[in-house]
Coordinates of C-alpha atoms in Angstrom, one line a residue:
M178 CA 187.4 48.4 125.5
R179 CA 189.5 49.2 128.5
L180 CA 190.5 45.9 130.1
F181 CA 192.3 44.4 133.0
V182 CA 192.6 40.9 134.5
G183 CA 191.8 40.3 138.2
V184 CA 190.4 38.1 140.8
D185 CA 187.0 39.2 142.2
L186 CA 185.7 38.4 145.6
P187 CA 182.8 36.0 146.2
T188 CA 179.6 37.6 147.5
E189 CA 180.1 36.3 151.1
A190 CA 183.6 37.7 151.4
R191 CA 182.5 41.0 149.9
H192 CA 179.6 41.3 152.4
E193 CA 181.8 40.4 155.4
L194 CA 184.5 42.9 154.4
A195 CA 182.0 45.6 153.8
A196 CA 180.5 44.9 157.3
R197 CA 183.9 45.1 159.0
L198 CA 184.7 48.3 157.2
A199 CA 181.3 50.0 157.9
Q200 CA 182.6 51.6 161.1
T201 CA 185.8 53.0 159.5
H202 CA 185.8 56.3 157.8
L203 CA 187.9 55.8 154.7
P204 CA 189.2 59.1 153.2
G205 CA 189.2 59.9 149.6
S206 CA 187.1 58.4 146.8
V207 CA 186.0 55.1 148.3
V208 CA 185.8 52.1 145.9
A209 CA 182.3 50.6 145.9
P210 CA 182.2 47.0 147.2
D211 CA 180.8 45.9 143.9
N212 CA 184.0 47.0 142.3
W213 CA 186.4 45.2 144.7
H214 CA 188.9 42.9 143.1
L215 CA 192.6 42.0 143.1
T216 CA 194.2 43.3 139.9
L217 CA 196.5 40.8 138.3
R218 CA 197.3 42.8 135.2
F219 CA 196.1 46.1 133.7
I220 CA 195.9 45.9 129.9
G221 CA 194.3 49.1 128.7
G222 CA 192.5 49.8 125.4
V223 CA 191.9 46.7 123.3
D224 CA 190.0 46.5 119.9
E225 CA 187.7 43.6 119.0
A226 CA 190.3 41.9 116.8
A227 CA 192.8 41.7 119.7
L228 CA 190.1 40.6 122.2
D229 CA 189.7 37.1 120.8
R230 CA 193.5 36.5 120.9
L231 CA 193.6 37.8 124.5
V232 CA 190.7 35.6 125.6
F233 CA 192.3 32.5 123.9
E234 CA 195.7 33.2 125.6
L235 CA 194.2 33.7 129.0
S236 CA 192.2 30.5 128.7
E237 CA 195.5 28.7 128.0
A238 CA 197.3 30.2 131.0
E239 CA 198.9 27.6 133.2
T240 CA 197.4 27.9 136.7
A241 CA 197.8 25.8 139.8
G242 CA 194.1 25.5 140.9
P243 CA 192.0 27.2 143.6
F244 CA 193.7 28.6 146.7
P245 CA 192.8 30.2 150.0
V246 CA 193.2 34.0 150.4
R247 CA 193.0 36.0 153.6
F248 CA 193.2 39.7 153.9
A249 CA 195.6 41.3 156.3
E250 CA 196.3 45.0 157.2
M251 CA 195.6 48.2 155.4
G252 CA 198.4 49.9 153.7
A253 CA 199.1 52.9 151.4
F254 CA 200.8 53.7 148.1
S255 CA 203.2 55.4 147.8
R256 CA 203.7 55.9 151.5
P257 CA 201.3 56.4 154.5
S258 CA 202.4 60.1 155.1
R259 CA 201.5 61.0 151.5
A260 CA 199.2 58.4 150.2
S261 CA 197.3 58.4 146.9
V262 CA 195.8 54.9 147.4
L263 CA 194.6 53.2 150.6
W264 CA 194.6 49.4 150.1
L265 CA 194.1 46.1 151.9
G266 CA 196.9 43.5 151.7
V267 CA 196.8 39.7 151.9
D268 CA 198.7 37.6 154.4
R269 CA 197.6 34.2 152.9
G270 CA 197.5 33.4 149.2
G271 CA 200.0 36.1 148.2
D272 CA 202.5 33.6 146.7
E273 CA 199.7 32.0 144.7
L274 CA 198.4 35.4 143.6
A275 CA 201.9 36.3 142.4
A276 CA 202.2 33.0 140.5
L277 CA 198.8 33.6 138.9
A278 CA 199.8 37.2 138.0
G279 CA 202.9 35.8 136.4
A280 CA 200.9 33.3 134.3
V281 CA 198.5 36.0 133.3
D282 CA 201.3 38.3 132.4
E283 CA 202.8 35.6 130.1
A284 CA 199.4 35.1 128.5
V285 CA 198.9 38.8 127.9
D286 CA 202.4 39.0 126.5
R287 CA 201.7 36.1 124.1
A288 CA 198.5 38.0 123.0
G289 CA 200.8 40.9 121.9
F290 CA 200.4 43.4 124.8
G291 CA 203.9 43.1 126.2
Q292 CA 204.9 42.3 129.8
E293 CA 204.2 44.3 133.0
D294 CA 207.0 46.7 134.1
R295 CA 206.0 47.0 137.7
P296 CA 206.4 44.2 140.3
F297 CA 203.2 42.6 141.4
Q298 CA 201.9 43.4 144.9
P299 CA 198.6 41.7 145.8
H300 CA 196.2 44.3 147.2
L301 CA 192.6 45.4 147.2
T302 CA 192.1 49.1 146.5
L303 CA 189.8 50.6 149.2
S304 CA 190.1 54.3 148.2
R305 CA 191.9 56.8 146.0
L306 CA 193.1 60.0 147.5
R307 CA 193.4 63.1 145.3
P308 CA 195.4 65.1 146.4
A309 CA 197.6 62.7 148.3
R310 CA 197.3 62.9 152.1
D311 CA 198.5 61.5 155.4
V312 CA 196.6 58.2 156.3
R313 CA 198.7 57.1 159.2
P314 CA 195.8 57.7 161.7
V315 CA 193.5 55.6 159.5
L316 CA 196.1 52.8 159.3
A317 CA 196.7 52.9 163.1
S318 CA 193.0 52.7 164.0
G319 CA 191.9 50.4 161.2
P320 CA 189.8 47.4 162.2
A321 CA 191.0 43.8 162.0
L322 CA 190.0 42.5 158.6
P323 CA 190.9 38.8 158.5
V324 CA 188.3 38.0 155.8
R325 CA 189.0 34.6 154.2
W326 CA 187.8 33.1 150.9
V327 CA 188.9 30.7 148.2
A328 CA 190.1 32.1 144.8
D329 CA 188.7 29.6 142.3
S330 CA 188.8 31.8 139.1
F331 CA 190.1 34.9 137.5
A332 CA 188.4 37.2 135.1
L333 CA 188.9 39.6 132.2
F334 CA 187.1 42.8 133.2
S335 CA 186.1 45.8 131.2
S336 CA 186.2 49.2 132.8
H337 CA 183.5 51.8 132.0
L338 CA 183.9 55.4 133.2
G339 CA 180.8 57.3 134.1
P340 CA 179.6 60.3 136.2
G341 CA 179.6 58.1 139.4
G342 CA 183.0 56.7 138.7
A343 CA 184.2 53.5 137.1
T344 CA 182.1 50.4 136.9
Y345 CA 183.6 47.0 136.1
R346 CA 182.0 44.2 134.1
V347 CA 183.3 40.6 133.8
E348 CA 183.8 39.9 130.1
E349 CA 185.2 36.4 130.5
R350 CA 185.8 34.1 133.5
F351 CA 188.6 31.5 133.7
P352 CA 188.5 28.7 136.3
L353 CA 191.6 27.9 138.3

């Protein structure tokens, strides 16, 4: 199983964000709203034996409880003039998401998968661009996206690749 840990959006926030983005032409391979989430930690391939240990460690992660999240402006990795990912950042809840990502990273490490090398940056991937391209015009004309919601859980997701792209399934949910 290919796994990652993330925070998914509640249905209302998903619908509100989709409605606000409906008038915006996003370049590249656009992520379907059903797949929107904030990744806390990518894990990769996991066999059944390691899955039980991982679920146990994630259930024991020390978390601070539910917290509000608000989306902010769009941005791009690695840079707007040559972007491979168009994303939506957060301007409320970022510190809490970083703390949660740290707790998840520690749990994943205890489960035997090591620690994350890259610093955590909370974002929602909107589209992937292959080849990379200039998205400065999209960023300059992007709509206001101050969608708010309360993060009250995180989840272990499996990723399934298919002809229409990846689909994600919640394998286990953990309350905050």
